Short mmCIF file of C-alpha atoms and ligand atoms in Angstrom, two decimals:
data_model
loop_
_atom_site.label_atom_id
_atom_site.label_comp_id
_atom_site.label_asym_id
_atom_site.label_seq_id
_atom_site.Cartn_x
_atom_site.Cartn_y
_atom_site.Cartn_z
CA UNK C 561 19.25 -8.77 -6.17
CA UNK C 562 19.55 -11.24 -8.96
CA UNK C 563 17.09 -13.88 -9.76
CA UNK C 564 18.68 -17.12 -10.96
CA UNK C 565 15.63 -19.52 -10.92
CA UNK C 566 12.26 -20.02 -9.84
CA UNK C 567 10.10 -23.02 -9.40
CA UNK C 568 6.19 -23.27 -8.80
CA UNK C 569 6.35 -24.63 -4.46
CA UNK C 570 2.13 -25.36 -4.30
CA UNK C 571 -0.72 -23.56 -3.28
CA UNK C 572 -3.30 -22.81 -0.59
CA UNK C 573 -6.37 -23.70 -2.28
CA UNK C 574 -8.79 -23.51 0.90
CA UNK C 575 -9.12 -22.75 4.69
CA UNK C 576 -7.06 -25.36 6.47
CA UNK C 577 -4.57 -25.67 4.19
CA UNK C 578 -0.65 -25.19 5.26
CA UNK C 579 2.07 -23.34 3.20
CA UNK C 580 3.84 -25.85 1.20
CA UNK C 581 6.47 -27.88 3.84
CA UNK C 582 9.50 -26.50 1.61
CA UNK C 583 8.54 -22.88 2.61
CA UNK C 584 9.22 -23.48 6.51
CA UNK C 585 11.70 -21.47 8.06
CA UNK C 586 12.47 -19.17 4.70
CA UNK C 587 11.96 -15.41 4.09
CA UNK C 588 8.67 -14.64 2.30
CA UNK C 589 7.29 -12.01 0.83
CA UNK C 590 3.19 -11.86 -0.65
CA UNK C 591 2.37 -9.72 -3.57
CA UNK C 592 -1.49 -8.03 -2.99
CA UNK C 593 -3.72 -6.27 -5.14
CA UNK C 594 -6.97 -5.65 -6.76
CA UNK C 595 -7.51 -8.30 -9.37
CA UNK C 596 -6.31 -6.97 -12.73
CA UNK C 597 -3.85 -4.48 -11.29
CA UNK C 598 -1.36 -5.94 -13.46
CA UNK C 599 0.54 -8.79 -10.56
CA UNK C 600 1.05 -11.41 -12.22
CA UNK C 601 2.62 -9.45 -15.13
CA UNK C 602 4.67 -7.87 -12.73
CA UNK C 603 5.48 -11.23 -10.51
CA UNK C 604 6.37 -12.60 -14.24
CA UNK C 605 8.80 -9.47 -15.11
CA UNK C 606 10.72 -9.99 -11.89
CA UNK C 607 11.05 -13.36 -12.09
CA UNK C 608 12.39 -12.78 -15.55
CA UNK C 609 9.50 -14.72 -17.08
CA UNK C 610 7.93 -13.14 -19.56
CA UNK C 611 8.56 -15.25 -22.27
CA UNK C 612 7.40 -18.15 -20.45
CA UNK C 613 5.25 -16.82 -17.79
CA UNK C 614 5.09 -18.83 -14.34
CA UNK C 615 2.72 -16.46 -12.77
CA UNK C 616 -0.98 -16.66 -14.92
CA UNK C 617 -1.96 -13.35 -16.79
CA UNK C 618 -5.49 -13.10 -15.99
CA UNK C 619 -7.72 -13.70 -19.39
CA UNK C 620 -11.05 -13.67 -16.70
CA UNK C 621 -10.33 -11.24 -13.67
CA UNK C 622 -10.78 -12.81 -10.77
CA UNK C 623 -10.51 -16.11 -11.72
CA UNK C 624 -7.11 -16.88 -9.93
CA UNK C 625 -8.61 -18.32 -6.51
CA UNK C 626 -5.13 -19.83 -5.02
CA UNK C 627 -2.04 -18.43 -2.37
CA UNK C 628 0.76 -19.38 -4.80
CA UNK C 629 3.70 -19.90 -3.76
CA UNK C 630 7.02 -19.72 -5.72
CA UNK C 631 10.46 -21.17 -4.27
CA UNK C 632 13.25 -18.18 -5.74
CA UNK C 633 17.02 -19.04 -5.96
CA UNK C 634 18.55 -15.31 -5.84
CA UNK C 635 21.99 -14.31 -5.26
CA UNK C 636 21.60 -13.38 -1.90
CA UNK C 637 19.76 -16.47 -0.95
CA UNK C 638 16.53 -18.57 -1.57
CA UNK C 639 13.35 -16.77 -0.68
CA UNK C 640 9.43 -17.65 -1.42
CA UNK C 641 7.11 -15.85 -3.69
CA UNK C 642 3.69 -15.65 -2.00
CA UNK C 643 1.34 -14.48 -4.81
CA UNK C 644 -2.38 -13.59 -3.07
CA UNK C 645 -5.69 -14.12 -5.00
CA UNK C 646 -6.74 -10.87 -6.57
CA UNK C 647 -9.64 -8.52 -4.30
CA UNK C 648 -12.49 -6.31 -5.49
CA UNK C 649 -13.60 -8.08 -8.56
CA UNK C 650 -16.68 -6.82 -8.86
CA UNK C 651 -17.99 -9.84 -10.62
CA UNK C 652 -17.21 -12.23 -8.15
CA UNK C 653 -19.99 -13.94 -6.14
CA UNK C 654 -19.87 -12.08 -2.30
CA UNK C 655 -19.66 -15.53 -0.77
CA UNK C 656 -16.52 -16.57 -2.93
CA UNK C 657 -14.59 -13.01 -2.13
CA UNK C 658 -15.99 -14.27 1.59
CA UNK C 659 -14.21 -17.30 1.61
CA UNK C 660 -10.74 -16.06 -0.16
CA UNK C 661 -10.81 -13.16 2.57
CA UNK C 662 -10.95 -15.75 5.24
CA UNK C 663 -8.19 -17.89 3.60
CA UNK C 664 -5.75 -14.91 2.97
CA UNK C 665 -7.05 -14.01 6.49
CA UNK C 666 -6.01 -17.82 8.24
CA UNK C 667 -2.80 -17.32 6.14
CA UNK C 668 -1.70 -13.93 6.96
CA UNK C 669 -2.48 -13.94 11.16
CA UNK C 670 -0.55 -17.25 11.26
CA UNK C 671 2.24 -16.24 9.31
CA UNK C 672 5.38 -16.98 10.81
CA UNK C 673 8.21 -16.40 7.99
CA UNK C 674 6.78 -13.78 5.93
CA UNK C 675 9.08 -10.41 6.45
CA UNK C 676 6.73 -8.18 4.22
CA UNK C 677 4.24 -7.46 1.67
CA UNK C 678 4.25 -5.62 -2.12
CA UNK C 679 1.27 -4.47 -2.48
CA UNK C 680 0.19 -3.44 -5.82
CA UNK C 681 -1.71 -0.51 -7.16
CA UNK C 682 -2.88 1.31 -10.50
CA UNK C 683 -0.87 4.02 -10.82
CA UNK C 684 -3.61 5.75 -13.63
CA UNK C 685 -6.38 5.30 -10.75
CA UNK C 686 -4.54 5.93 -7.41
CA UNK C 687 -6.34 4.01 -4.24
CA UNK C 688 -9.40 2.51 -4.71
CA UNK C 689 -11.95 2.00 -2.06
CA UNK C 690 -10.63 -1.99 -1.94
CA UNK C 691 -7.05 -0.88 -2.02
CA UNK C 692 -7.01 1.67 1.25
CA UNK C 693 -9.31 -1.47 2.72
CA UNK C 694 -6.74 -3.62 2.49
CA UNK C 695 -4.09 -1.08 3.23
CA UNK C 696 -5.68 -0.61 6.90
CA UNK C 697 -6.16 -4.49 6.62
CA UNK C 698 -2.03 -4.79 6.31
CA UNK C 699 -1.61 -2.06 9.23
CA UNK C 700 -3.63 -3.77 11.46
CA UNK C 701 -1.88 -6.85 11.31
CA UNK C 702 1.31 -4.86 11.18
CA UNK C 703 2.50 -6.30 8.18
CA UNK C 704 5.90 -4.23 6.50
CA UNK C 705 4.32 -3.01 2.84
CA UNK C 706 5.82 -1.90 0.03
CA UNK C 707 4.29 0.35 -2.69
CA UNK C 708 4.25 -0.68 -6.37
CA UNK C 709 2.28 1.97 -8.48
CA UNK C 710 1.66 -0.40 -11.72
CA UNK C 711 1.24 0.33 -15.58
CA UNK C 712 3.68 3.54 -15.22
CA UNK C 713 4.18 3.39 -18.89
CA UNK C 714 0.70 4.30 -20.26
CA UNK C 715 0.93 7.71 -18.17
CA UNK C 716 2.99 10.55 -19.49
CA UNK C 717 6.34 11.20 -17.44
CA UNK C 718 4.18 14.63 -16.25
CA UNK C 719 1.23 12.39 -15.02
CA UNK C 720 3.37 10.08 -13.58
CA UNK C 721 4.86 11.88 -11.57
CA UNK C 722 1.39 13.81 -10.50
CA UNK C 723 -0.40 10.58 -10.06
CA UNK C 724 2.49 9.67 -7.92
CA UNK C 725 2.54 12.26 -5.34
CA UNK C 726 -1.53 11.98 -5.28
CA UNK C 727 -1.32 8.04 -4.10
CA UNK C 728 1.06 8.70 -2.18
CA UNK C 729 -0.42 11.64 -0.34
CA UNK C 730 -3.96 9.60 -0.13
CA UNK C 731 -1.96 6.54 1.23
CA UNK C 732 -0.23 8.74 3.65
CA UNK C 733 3.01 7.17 3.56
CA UNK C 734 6.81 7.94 2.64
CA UNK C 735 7.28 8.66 -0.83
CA UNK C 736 10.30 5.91 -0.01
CA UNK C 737 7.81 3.21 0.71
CA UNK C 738 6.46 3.59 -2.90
CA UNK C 739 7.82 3.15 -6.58
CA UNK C 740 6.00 3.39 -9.94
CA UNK C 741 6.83 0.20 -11.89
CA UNK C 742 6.10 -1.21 -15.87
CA UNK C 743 5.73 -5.07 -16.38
CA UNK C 744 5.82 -3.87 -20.36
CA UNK C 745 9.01 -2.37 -20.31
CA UNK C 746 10.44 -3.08 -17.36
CA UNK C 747 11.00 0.25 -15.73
CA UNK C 748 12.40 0.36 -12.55
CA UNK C 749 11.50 -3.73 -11.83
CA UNK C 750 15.09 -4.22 -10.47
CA UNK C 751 15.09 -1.22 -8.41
CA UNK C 752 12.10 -3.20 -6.85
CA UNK C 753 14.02 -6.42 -6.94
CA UNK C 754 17.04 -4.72 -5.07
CA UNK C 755 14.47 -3.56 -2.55
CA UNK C 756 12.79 -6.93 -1.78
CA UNK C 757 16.57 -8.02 -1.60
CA UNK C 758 17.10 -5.96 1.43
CA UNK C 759 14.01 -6.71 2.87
CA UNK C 760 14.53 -10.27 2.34
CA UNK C 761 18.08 -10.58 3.43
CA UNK C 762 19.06 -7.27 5.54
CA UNK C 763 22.64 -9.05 6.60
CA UNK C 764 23.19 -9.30 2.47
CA UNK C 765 25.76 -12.07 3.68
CA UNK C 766 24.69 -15.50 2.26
CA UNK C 767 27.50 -17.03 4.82
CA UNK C 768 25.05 -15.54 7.74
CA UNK C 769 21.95 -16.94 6.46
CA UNK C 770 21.67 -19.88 8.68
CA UNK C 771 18.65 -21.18 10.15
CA UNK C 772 16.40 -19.25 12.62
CA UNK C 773 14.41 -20.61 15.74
CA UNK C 774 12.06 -23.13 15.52
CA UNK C 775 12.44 -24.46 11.89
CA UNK C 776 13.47 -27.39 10.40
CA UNK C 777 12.68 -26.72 6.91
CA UNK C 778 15.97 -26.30 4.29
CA UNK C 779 18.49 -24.07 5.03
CA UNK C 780 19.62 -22.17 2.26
CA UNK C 781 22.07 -23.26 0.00
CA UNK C 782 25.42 -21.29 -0.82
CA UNK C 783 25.50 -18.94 -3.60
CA UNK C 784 26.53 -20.31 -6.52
CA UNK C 785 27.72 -17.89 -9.48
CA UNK C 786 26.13 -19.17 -12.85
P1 LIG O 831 -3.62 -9.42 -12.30
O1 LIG O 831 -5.08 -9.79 -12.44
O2 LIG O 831 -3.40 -8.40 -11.25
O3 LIG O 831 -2.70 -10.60 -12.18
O4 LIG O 831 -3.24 -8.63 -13.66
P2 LIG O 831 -2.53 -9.18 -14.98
O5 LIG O 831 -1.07 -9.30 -14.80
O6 LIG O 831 -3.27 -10.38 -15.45
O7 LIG O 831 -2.76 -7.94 -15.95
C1 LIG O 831 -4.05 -7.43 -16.25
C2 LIG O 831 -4.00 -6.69 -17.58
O8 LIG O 831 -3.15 -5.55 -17.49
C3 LIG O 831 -3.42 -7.54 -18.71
O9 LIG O 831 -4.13 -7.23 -19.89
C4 LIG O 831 -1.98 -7.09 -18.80
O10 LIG O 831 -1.45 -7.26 -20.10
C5 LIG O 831 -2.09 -5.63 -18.44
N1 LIG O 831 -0.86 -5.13 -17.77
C6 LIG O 831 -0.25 -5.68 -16.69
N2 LIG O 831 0.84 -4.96 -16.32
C7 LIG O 831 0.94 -3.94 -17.20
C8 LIG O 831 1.88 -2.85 -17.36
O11 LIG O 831 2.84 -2.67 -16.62
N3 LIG O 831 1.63 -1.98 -18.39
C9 LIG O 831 0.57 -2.14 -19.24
N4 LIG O 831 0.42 -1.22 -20.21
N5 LIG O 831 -0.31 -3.14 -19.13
C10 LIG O 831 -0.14 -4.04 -18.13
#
């Protein structure tokens, strides 16, 4: 999948609040992980933003309180970005990581359009506690994840590919439901991209992409080659 422009949608800021109207009726997908795991680097990188980033690198962990959303024009269609607040900051006051847990909570149960998650983790520290948490979280809900290991390039190809079969093994899942990834040099970010695409649009035929029951939000626009 190719990315051909992205544009901030809004933001669920606090319990009660709705996904932006615009994001009705189109395929999401949420990006999840412990703050400082490297997401919005990686959100940036995929979006090809990293010179001007559209996701905020974190200068305070666990500062980035807001559901984000991001409106994507890709080849295969127009899709939505859902970026979720960071977990397991250890700094954070309990009732504050209260709250967010009930707003990503409101969001996720009442999702209607969302068709999967990413959901991030440190590839130099495997699972934490907070990740396999909200791993079982995601299963309970039965919520389709996908596996980014992050920071792949400060690990030796050796460790990589040890640290890689040990997350995988403590995640017990499919070593085809996971994929090491770099926001710093961009190693294998399109394979990721390519794999969101087929979650995102499994016909792969823009032509098909018509509207689906019970929305009245945009449909998505043809394809057009820049
Ligand atoms: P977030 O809190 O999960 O959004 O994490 P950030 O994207 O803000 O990144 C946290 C820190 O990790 C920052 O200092 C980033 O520069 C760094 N970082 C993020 N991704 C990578 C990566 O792929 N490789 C390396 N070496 N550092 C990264």
């Amino acid at each position: 999948m190719k990315i051909k422009s992205v544009e901030f949608a809004g933001a669920i800021g606090q319990l009660g609040q709705q996904p932006p109207e615009s994001a009705r009726g189109m395929p999401q997908v949420a990006f999840a992980g412990r703050s400082n795991v490297g997401k919005s680097s990686l959100i940036n990188r995929l979006l090809g933003r990293t010179r001007t980033a559209i996701a905020r690198v974190s200068q305070q962990p666990g500062k980035t309180q807001e559901i984000n959303f991001y409106r994507v024009r890709a080849d295969l269609g127009d899709f939505f970005l859902v970026d979720l607040p960071g977990y397991g900051f250890a700094k954070a006051p309990k009732d504050l990581q209260r709250k967010w847990e009930g707003v990503i909570d409101a969001f996720l149960t009442a999702r209607t359009d969302l068709v999967g998650m990413v959901q991030l983790i440190d590839l130099r520290t495997g699972p934490t506690p907070d990740d396999l948490r909200n791993v079982n979280y995601l299963a309970r809900l039965e919520i389709p994840v996908l596996f980014a290991f992050t920071k792949s390039d400060k690990l030796s190809l050796m460790k990589r590919q040890d640290q890689f079969r040990a997350a995988v093994q403590k995640l017990e899942i499919d070593p085809d439901q996971a994929i090491p990834v770099s926001a710093v040099n961009g190693d294998n970010t399109q394979q990721l991209l390519d794999t969101l695409g087929d979650l995102l649009f499994p016909a792969a035929d823009p032509a098909a992409a018509g509207d689906e029951e019970g929305s009245d939000g945009p449909a998505r626009e043809p394809v057009d080659e820049v």
